[in-house]
Coordinates of C-alpha atoms in Angstrom, one line a residue:
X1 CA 28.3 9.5 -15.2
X2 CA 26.4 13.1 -14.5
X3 CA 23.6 13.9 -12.7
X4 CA 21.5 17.1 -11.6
X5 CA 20.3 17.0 -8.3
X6 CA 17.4 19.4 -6.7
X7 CA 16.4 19.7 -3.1
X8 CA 13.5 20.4 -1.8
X9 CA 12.9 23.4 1.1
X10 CA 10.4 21.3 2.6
X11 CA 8.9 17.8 1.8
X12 CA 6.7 17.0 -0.9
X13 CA 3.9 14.1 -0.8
X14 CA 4.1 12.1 -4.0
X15 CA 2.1 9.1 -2.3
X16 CA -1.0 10.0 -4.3
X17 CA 0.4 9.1 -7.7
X18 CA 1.2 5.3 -9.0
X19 CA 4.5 6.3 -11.0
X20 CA 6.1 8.9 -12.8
X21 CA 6.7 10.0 -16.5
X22 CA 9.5 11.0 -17.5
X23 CA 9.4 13.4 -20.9
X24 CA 13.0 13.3 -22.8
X25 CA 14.2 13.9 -26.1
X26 CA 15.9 11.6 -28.6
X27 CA 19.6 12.6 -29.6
X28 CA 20.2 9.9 -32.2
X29 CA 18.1 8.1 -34.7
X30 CA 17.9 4.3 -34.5
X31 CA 19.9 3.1 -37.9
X32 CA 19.6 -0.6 -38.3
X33 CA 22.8 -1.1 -40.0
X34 CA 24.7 0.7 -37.1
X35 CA 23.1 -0.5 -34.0
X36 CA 24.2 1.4 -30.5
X37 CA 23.0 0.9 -27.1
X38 CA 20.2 3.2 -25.8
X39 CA 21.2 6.1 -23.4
X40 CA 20.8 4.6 -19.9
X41 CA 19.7 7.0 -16.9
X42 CA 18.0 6.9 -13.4
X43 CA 15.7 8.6 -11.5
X44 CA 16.0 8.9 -8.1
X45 CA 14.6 10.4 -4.8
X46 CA 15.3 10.6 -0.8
X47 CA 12.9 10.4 1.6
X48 CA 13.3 12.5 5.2
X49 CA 13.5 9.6 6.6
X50 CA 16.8 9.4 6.1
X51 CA 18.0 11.7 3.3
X52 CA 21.4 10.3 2.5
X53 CA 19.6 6.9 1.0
X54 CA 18.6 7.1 -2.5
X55 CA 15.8 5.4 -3.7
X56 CA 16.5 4.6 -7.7
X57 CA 14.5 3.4 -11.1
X58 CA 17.2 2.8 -14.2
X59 CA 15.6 3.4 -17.6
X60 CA 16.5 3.6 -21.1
X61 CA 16.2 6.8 -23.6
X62 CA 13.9 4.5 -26.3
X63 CA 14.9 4.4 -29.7
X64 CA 13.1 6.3 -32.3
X65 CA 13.8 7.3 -36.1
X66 CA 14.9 10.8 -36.0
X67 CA 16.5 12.6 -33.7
X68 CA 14.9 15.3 -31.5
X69 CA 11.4 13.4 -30.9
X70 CA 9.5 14.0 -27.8
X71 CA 9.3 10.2 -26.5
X72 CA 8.6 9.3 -22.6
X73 CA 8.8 6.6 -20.0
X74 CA 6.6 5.8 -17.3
X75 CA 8.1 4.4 -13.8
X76 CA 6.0 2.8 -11.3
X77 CA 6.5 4.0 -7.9
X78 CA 7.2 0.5 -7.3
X79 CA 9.8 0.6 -9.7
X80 CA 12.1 2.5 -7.1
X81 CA 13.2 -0.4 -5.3
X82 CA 16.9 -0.5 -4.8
X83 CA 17.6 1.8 -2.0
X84 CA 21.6 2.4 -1.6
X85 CA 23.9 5.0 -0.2
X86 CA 27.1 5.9 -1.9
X87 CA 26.5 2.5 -4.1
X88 CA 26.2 0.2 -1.0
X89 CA 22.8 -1.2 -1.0
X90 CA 20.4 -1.2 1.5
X91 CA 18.1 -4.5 1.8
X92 CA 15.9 -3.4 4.0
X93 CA 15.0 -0.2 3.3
X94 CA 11.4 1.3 1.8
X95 CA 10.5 4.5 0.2
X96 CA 8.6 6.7 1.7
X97 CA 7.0 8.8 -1.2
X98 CA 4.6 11.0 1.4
X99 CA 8.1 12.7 2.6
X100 CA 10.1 13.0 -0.5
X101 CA 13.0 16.1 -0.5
X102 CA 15.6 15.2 -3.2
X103 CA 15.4 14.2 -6.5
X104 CA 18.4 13.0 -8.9
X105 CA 18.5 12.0 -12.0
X106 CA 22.2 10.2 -13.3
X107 CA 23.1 9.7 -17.0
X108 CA 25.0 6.3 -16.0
X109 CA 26.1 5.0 -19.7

């Protein structure tokens, strides 16, 4: 997998919004007769709360018919339920999107 990462200097309040949209780009054209599975990536973001758990929402690059269309994916804030920390889960743990200061985003496959 890859990912980017960006920190924040201070915390930033996302509370006041009920998801995200995420705004990609295709790289491959759907072709029926050669089907391939859609890119698969996740968003994720840390709370000060305790920075080193990451709060995740997978998604999938959707298919299209030609390459380089602008397509996007909207994830509910509720969406970023599986808190984890170096891939070990965390059951009880909850976002706290009024004290966010990390945001990732991983190509996983």
């Amino acid at each position: 997998f890859s990912s980017v990462i960006k920190s924040f200097s201070s915390a930033i309040d996302l509370s006041s919004y009920a998801g995200f949209v995420v705004e990609l780009e295709t790289t491959s054209a759907h072709d029926p007769n050669d089907i391939h599975a859609p890119l698969g990536l996740h968003l994720q973001f840390h709370d000060s709360n305790a920075r080193y758990i990451g709060y995740a929402s997978a998604f999938a690059v959707p298919l299209s018919n030609s390459v380089g269309e602008a397509v996007s994916v909207y994830l509910p804030q509720t969406s970023f339920d599986r808190g984890s920390w170096i891939g070990r889960p965390c059951n009880d743990c909850q976002i706290n999107f009024s004290s966010i200061v990390e945001m990732d985003i991983y190509v996983l496959f």
